[in-house]
Amino acid sequence: MKKIKNDKEKILDLLKKHGYNTSSYNILSEDKKYFFSEQKIEGVIAYVDIANTFLVAGDAVCSDSDIMQFVHEFRKFCKKNNKDCCFQAISKKFKDTLEIMGFGYIKIGEEPFFDLTSWNLSGSAFMTLRNHVSYAKRNGLSVVEYKPKEKRNKKLEKQVEDISKKWLKKKKTGEFSFLVGGPSFKEPGDRKYFFVFNKKKNIDAFLVCVPFFARKGIYFDIMRRKNNTIKGTTELLITETFQMLKEDGCSLASLGSAPLSDVTSDKEKRQFIRQVFKFAYNNLNYFYHFKPLYHYKQKFGPTFWEPKYLAYYPPNFKPKYIFTILKAYDPGGINDMFLTSIKTIWSKLKNVKNIK
């Protein structure tokens, strides 16, 4: 236990120096294994072992100048253990280095960023959003930051737990992991919590945010609400949180990736990779509600979008990577039948070979 605690402290220090990826804080969760350099490189790679693949959670956490050497060392570690090497949800700058190293890659989604120093709700484009926020306020909803480090409220935390249970039941999934965190009220760390209260002072929705230190930003990690909440509840939660973060001196926020939102625009890749991801986009909506996520986040008017990538070595794409990723996020909800389905689709696309 002492070693685990020491590793976590070491990783947190590394995140504060080199945590560029927006979801990097969540590598601290318990489902990960950690790779540290034997060549005295200051860094960490967090990964899980699924389907003979070491699947890495985001970018390697190290300085830009060490990325190539550190990844080369990890790739040798994968080969020694007879594992494929796969990096999930990586930034463009990290992908660019892996591309030079001979990794295959594909775009898997886009992430909206908000410059809080300039973002506001003015203009005709936000008229509907403003109306929803105003409606929520008129119906007595308000947003408050909860600070468990200062004083915990077990009653409120129980309400958050109940909302989560009902949310997951409705979505027909288990609690996500890998690059998705949790409330973690017992060990809040650097998390920020925001609650929507109704007229009765009960919680209707909540939001958990985590930092990505290297860009001095805040990542919206988890947002959940009760069923049948007042129109504008989550819109109020997001816009009020933006304002409170801005007042705290935060200048950059991310609502998190919209998975598989725009993979077909990646023209470097051939037809069958696009088809497999298109299948996931169109037929696995129950799993992560891909389509609504993209359109929902877009309506808040992001300042800019950044692509997210999957990179893999050897550089030939394998259908098991989709299974590996979804299994990492929802260990209890994805079974081997899904892998069989993906392989069937794969085998029907016969005209493409040696895809990189």
Coordinates of C-alpha atoms in Angstrom, one line a residue:
M1 CA 0.0 0.0 0.0
K2 CA 2.9 2.4 0.8
K3 CA 4.4 1.9 -2.7
I4 CA 1.0 2.6 -4.3
K5 CA 0.7 5.8 -2.3
N6 CA 4.2 6.8 -3.2
D7 CA 3.5 6.1 -6.9
K8 CA 0.4 8.2 -6.8
E9 CA 2.3 11.1 -5.2
K10 CA 5.0 10.8 -7.9
I11 CA 2.4 10.7 -10.6
L12 CA 0.6 13.7 -9.3
D13 CA 3.9 15.6 -9.3
L14 CA 4.4 14.5 -12.9
L15 CA 0.9 15.6 -13.9
K16 CA 1.5 19.1 -12.4
K17 CA 4.5 19.4 -14.6
H18 CA 3.5 17.6 -17.8
G19 CA -0.3 16.9 -17.7
Y20 CA -1.2 18.3 -21.1
N21 CA -4.0 15.9 -22.1
T22 CA -7.3 17.1 -20.8
S23 CA -8.3 13.8 -19.1
S24 CA -4.7 13.2 -17.8
Y25 CA -5.8 13.6 -14.1
N26 CA -7.8 10.4 -14.4
I27 CA -4.8 8.2 -14.8
L28 CA -4.7 8.4 -11.0
S29 CA -7.7 6.0 -10.8
E30 CA -7.2 2.5 -9.5
D31 CA -7.7 0.5 -12.7
K32 CA -4.3 1.5 -14.2
K33 CA -0.9 0.0 -14.3
Y34 CA 2.1 2.3 -14.5
F35 CA 5.2 2.3 -16.6
F36 CA 8.2 4.2 -15.4
S37 CA 11.4 4.7 -17.4
E38 CA 14.5 2.7 -16.6
Q39 CA 16.5 5.3 -18.5
K40 CA 15.8 8.0 -15.8
I41 CA 13.3 9.8 -18.0
E42 CA 10.9 11.9 -15.9
G43 CA 7.5 10.6 -16.9
V44 CA 4.8 8.0 -16.5
I45 CA 2.6 5.9 -18.9
A46 CA -0.7 4.6 -17.5
Y47 CA -2.2 1.6 -19.2
V48 CA -4.5 -1.4 -19.0
D49 CA -4.0 -4.9 -20.4
I50 CA -6.9 -6.1 -22.5
A51 CA -7.0 -8.5 -25.5
N52 CA -3.2 -8.8 -25.7
T53 CA -3.0 -5.1 -25.9
F54 CA -1.4 -2.6 -23.6
L55 CA -3.9 0.3 -24.0
V56 CA -2.5 3.6 -22.8
A57 CA -4.7 6.2 -21.2
G58 CA -4.0 9.3 -23.2
D59 CA -0.6 10.9 -23.8
A60 CA 2.6 9.8 -22.1
V61 CA 3.1 12.2 -19.2
C62 CA 6.5 13.6 -19.8
S63 CA 8.3 16.6 -21.3
D64 CA 7.9 17.1 -25.1
S65 CA 11.6 16.6 -25.6
D66 CA 11.4 13.1 -23.9
I67 CA 8.3 11.8 -25.8
M68 CA 10.1 9.9 -28.5
Q69 CA 12.7 8.2 -26.2
F70 CA 10.1 7.4 -23.5
V71 CA 7.6 5.9 -26.0
H72 CA 10.4 3.9 -27.7
E73 CA 11.2 2.4 -24.2
F74 CA 7.5 1.5 -23.6
R75 CA 7.2 0.0 -27.1
K76 CA 10.1 -2.3 -26.3
F77 CA 8.4 -3.2 -23.0
C78 CA 5.2 -4.1 -25.0
K79 CA 7.2 -6.3 -27.4
K80 CA 9.0 -8.1 -24.6
N81 CA 5.5 -9.0 -23.2
N82 CA 4.1 -10.0 -26.6
K83 CA 1.5 -7.2 -26.5
D84 CA 0.3 -4.7 -29.1
C85 CA 0.9 -1.1 -28.2
C86 CA -2.1 1.3 -28.4
F87 CA -2.5 4.9 -27.2
Q88 CA -6.1 6.0 -26.8
A89 CA -7.5 9.6 -26.9
I90 CA -4.2 11.3 -27.6
S91 CA -3.6 14.9 -28.5
K92 CA -2.5 16.0 -32.0
K93 CA 1.0 17.0 -30.8
F94 CA 1.5 13.6 -29.2
K95 CA 0.1 11.9 -32.3
D96 CA 2.5 13.8 -34.6
T97 CA 5.5 12.3 -32.7
L98 CA 4.1 8.8 -32.8
E99 CA 3.5 9.1 -36.5
I100 CA 7.2 9.9 -37.0
M101 CA 8.0 6.8 -35.0
G102 CA 6.0 4.6 -37.4
F103 CA 2.7 4.2 -35.4
G104 CA -0.5 3.9 -37.3
Y105 CA -3.3 6.3 -36.2
I106 CA -6.8 7.3 -36.8
K107 CA -8.9 10.3 -35.7
I108 CA -11.5 9.1 -33.2
G109 CA -13.3 12.3 -32.1
E110 CA -13.1 16.0 -31.4
E111 CA -12.9 18.0 -28.2
P112 CA -14.4 21.5 -27.7
F113 CA -12.4 24.1 -25.8
F114 CA -13.7 27.4 -24.3
D115 CA -11.6 30.5 -23.7
L116 CA -13.3 31.7 -20.6
T117 CA -11.7 35.1 -20.8
S118 CA -13.8 35.9 -23.9
W119 CA -16.7 33.3 -23.9
N120 CA -20.1 34.7 -23.3
L121 CA -23.8 34.1 -24.2
S122 CA -24.3 37.3 -26.2
G123 CA -25.5 37.2 -29.8
S124 CA -28.3 35.6 -31.8
A125 CA -26.5 32.2 -32.0
F126 CA -27.1 31.7 -28.3
M127 CA -30.7 32.9 -28.1
T128 CA -32.2 29.4 -27.5
L129 CA -29.5 28.6 -25.0
R130 CA -30.1 31.9 -23.1
N131 CA -33.9 31.1 -23.1
H132 CA -33.2 27.7 -21.6
V133 CA -31.0 29.1 -18.9
S134 CA -33.5 31.9 -18.0
Y135 CA -36.3 29.3 -17.8
A136 CA -34.3 27.2 -15.4
K137 CA -33.6 30.2 -13.2
R138 CA -37.2 31.4 -13.2
N139 CA -38.1 27.9 -11.9
G140 CA -35.9 28.3 -8.9
L141 CA -32.8 26.4 -10.0
S142 CA -29.4 27.6 -8.9
V143 CA -25.8 26.4 -9.1
V144 CA -23.4 26.1 -6.1
E145 CA -19.9 24.9 -5.8
Y146 CA -19.5 22.1 -3.3
K147 CA -16.2 22.0 -1.4
P148 CA -15.8 18.6 0.4
K149 CA -12.2 19.5 1.5
E150 CA -13.7 22.3 3.6
K151 CA -16.8 20.5 4.9
R152 CA -18.5 17.4 3.8
N153 CA -22.3 16.9 3.6
K154 CA -23.2 13.2 3.6
K155 CA -26.8 14.0 2.7
L156 CA -25.8 15.8 -0.5
E157 CA -23.3 13.1 -1.4
K158 CA -26.0 10.5 -1.0
Q159 CA -28.1 12.4 -3.4
V160 CA -25.3 12.5 -5.9
E161 CA -24.9 8.7 -5.5
D162 CA -28.6 8.2 -6.1
I163 CA -28.6 10.3 -9.2
S164 CA -25.7 8.3 -10.6
K165 CA -27.4 5.0 -9.9
K166 CA -30.5 6.0 -11.7
W167 CA -28.6 7.6 -14.6
L168 CA -26.5 4.5 -15.2
K169 CA -29.6 2.3 -15.0
K170 CA -31.3 4.4 -17.7
K171 CA -28.2 4.4 -19.9
K172 CA -27.9 0.6 -19.5
T173 CA -24.2 0.8 -18.7
G174 CA -21.9 0.2 -15.8
E175 CA -19.9 2.9 -14.1
F176 CA -17.3 4.0 -16.7
S177 CA -13.6 3.9 -15.9
F178 CA -10.2 4.3 -17.8
L179 CA -10.3 8.0 -18.8
V180 CA -13.5 8.7 -17.0
G181 CA -13.3 9.5 -13.3
G182 CA -15.8 9.5 -10.4
P183 CA -17.0 11.8 -7.7
S184 CA -14.4 10.5 -5.2
F185 CA -15.7 12.6 -2.2
K186 CA -13.4 10.7 0.2
E187 CA -10.4 11.8 -1.7
P188 CA -11.4 14.9 -3.7
G189 CA -7.8 15.8 -4.6
D190 CA -7.9 18.7 -7.1
R191 CA -11.5 18.0 -8.3
K192 CA -14.1 20.7 -8.4
Y193 CA -17.8 19.9 -7.7
F194 CA -20.9 21.9 -8.9
F195 CA -24.5 21.1 -7.9
V196 CA -27.8 22.3 -9.3
F197 CA -30.2 22.9 -6.5
N198 CA -34.0 23.1 -7.0
K199 CA -36.5 25.1 -4.9
K200 CA -36.5 22.4 -2.2
K201 CA -32.7 22.6 -1.9
N202 CA -32.3 19.1 -3.3
I203 CA -29.8 18.3 -6.1
D204 CA -31.2 18.0 -9.6
A205 CA -27.8 17.7 -11.4
F206 CA -24.1 17.7 -10.7
L207 CA -20.8 18.2 -12.4
V208 CA -17.3 17.0 -11.5
C209 CA -14.3 18.8 -13.0
V210 CA -10.6 17.9 -13.0
P211 CA -7.5 20.0 -13.9
F212 CA -5.2 19.5 -16.9
F213 CA -2.3 21.3 -15.3
A214 CA 0.1 21.9 -18.2
R215 CA -2.5 24.1 -20.0
K216 CA -3.9 25.6 -16.8
G217 CA -7.3 24.3 -17.8
I218 CA -10.4 22.5 -16.3
Y219 CA -11.9 19.4 -17.8
F220 CA -15.6 18.6 -17.4
D221 CA -15.3 15.0 -16.4
I222 CA -18.8 13.8 -15.2
M223 CA -22.1 15.5 -15.6
R224 CA -25.4 13.7 -14.6
R225 CA -28.9 14.8 -13.8
K226 CA -32.2 13.4 -12.5
N227 CA -34.8 12.1 -14.9
N228 CA -37.4 14.6 -15.9
T229 CA -35.5 17.7 -14.8
I230 CA -36.6 21.2 -15.7
K231 CA -35.7 22.3 -19.2
G232 CA -32.4 24.1 -19.1
T233 CA -31.0 22.3 -16.1
T234 CA -27.7 21.2 -17.6
E235 CA -27.4 24.3 -19.7
L236 CA -27.6 26.4 -16.5
L237 CA -25.1 24.1 -14.8
I238 CA -22.5 24.5 -17.6
T239 CA -22.9 28.2 -18.1
E240 CA -22.8 29.1 -14.4
T241 CA -19.8 26.8 -13.9
F242 CA -18.0 28.6 -16.7
Q243 CA -18.7 31.9 -14.9
M244 CA -17.5 30.6 -11.5
L245 CA -14.3 29.1 -13.1
K246 CA -13.6 32.4 -14.8
E247 CA -14.0 34.3 -11.5
D248 CA -11.5 31.8 -9.9
G249 CA -8.9 32.7 -12.6
C250 CA -9.4 29.7 -14.9
S251 CA -9.0 30.7 -18.6
L252 CA -9.5 27.4 -20.4
A253 CA -12.2 24.7 -20.1
S254 CA -13.0 21.5 -22.0
L255 CA -16.4 19.8 -22.1
G256 CA -14.6 16.5 -23.0
S257 CA -14.4 14.7 -26.3
A258 CA -17.3 14.0 -28.6
P259 CA -16.2 10.4 -29.5
L260 CA -16.4 9.4 -33.1
S261 CA -17.9 12.7 -34.0
D262 CA -16.0 13.4 -37.2
V263 CA -13.8 10.4 -38.1
T264 CA -14.9 10.2 -41.7
S265 CA -13.2 13.6 -42.4
D266 CA -9.8 11.9 -41.8
K267 CA -8.9 11.5 -45.5
E268 CA -5.6 9.7 -44.9
K269 CA -7.4 6.5 -43.8
R270 CA -9.0 4.0 -46.1
Q271 CA -12.6 2.9 -46.3
F272 CA -12.7 -0.1 -44.0
I273 CA -11.4 1.7 -40.9
R274 CA -14.0 4.4 -41.4
Q275 CA -16.7 1.8 -41.9
V276 CA -15.8 0.0 -38.7
F277 CA -15.9 3.3 -36.7
K278 CA -19.1 4.3 -38.6
F279 CA -20.7 1.0 -37.4
A280 CA -19.8 1.9 -33.8
Y281 CA -21.1 5.5 -34.3
N282 CA -24.5 4.3 -35.7
N283 CA -25.1 1.1 -33.8
L284 CA -23.6 1.6 -30.4
N285 CA -25.5 4.7 -29.5
Y286 CA -26.8 2.9 -26.4
F287 CA -23.2 2.7 -25.1
Y288 CA -22.1 6.3 -25.1
H289 CA -24.7 8.3 -27.0
F290 CA -22.1 9.5 -29.5
K291 CA -24.3 11.6 -31.8
P292 CA -26.2 13.6 -29.1
L293 CA -22.9 14.4 -27.3
Y294 CA -21.4 16.2 -30.3
H295 CA -24.4 18.3 -31.1
Y296 CA -25.0 19.1 -27.4
K297 CA -21.5 20.4 -26.9
Q298 CA -21.5 22.3 -30.1
K299 CA -24.4 24.5 -29.0
F300 CA -22.3 26.1 -26.3
G301 CA -20.2 27.8 -29.0
P302 CA -16.7 26.4 -28.4
T303 CA -13.8 28.8 -29.0
F304 CA -12.0 26.0 -30.9
W305 CA -12.0 22.2 -31.4
E306 CA -9.0 19.9 -31.2
P307 CA -8.9 16.3 -32.7
K308 CA -8.3 13.2 -30.6
Y309 CA -6.6 10.2 -32.0
L310 CA -6.0 6.5 -31.5
A311 CA -2.4 5.4 -32.3
Y312 CA -1.2 1.8 -32.5
Y313 CA 1.9 -0.3 -33.1
P314 CA 2.4 -2.4 -35.2
P315 CA 0.9 0.1 -37.6
N316 CA -1.7 -2.1 -39.1
F317 CA -5.2 -1.4 -37.6
K318 CA -6.9 -4.4 -35.9
P319 CA -10.6 -4.7 -35.2
K320 CA -9.8 -5.8 -31.6
Y321 CA -8.8 -2.2 -30.8
I322 CA -12.4 -1.1 -30.8
F323 CA -13.3 -3.9 -28.5
T324 CA -10.3 -3.1 -26.3
I325 CA -11.2 0.6 -26.0
L326 CA -14.9 0.0 -25.1
K327 CA -14.0 -2.8 -22.7
A328 CA -11.6 -0.4 -20.9
Y329 CA -14.3 2.2 -20.5
D330 CA -17.1 -0.3 -19.5
P331 CA -15.5 -3.6 -18.3
G332 CA -18.9 -5.1 -17.3
G333 CA -20.9 -4.0 -20.3
I334 CA -18.9 -5.2 -23.3
N335 CA -18.6 -8.9 -24.0
D336 CA -16.8 -11.2 -26.5
M337 CA -19.9 -11.2 -28.8
F338 CA -19.2 -7.6 -29.6
L339 CA -15.6 -8.5 -30.8
T340 CA -17.2 -11.2 -33.0
S341 CA -19.5 -8.6 -34.6
I342 CA -16.6 -6.3 -35.3
K343 CA -14.6 -9.1 -36.9
T344 CA -17.6 -10.0 -39.1
I345 CA -17.9 -6.5 -40.4
W346 CA -14.1 -6.4 -40.9
S347 CA -14.1 -9.6 -43.0
K348 CA -16.8 -8.3 -45.3
L349 CA -14.6 -5.4 -46.4
K350 CA -12.4 -7.5 -48.6
N351 CA -10.9 -5.0 -51.0
V352 CA -8.6 -3.2 -48.6
K353 CA -5.2 -4.5 -47.4
N354 CA -2.2 -3.3 -45.5
I355 CA -4.0 -0.3 -43.9
K356 CA -1.8 1.9 -41.8

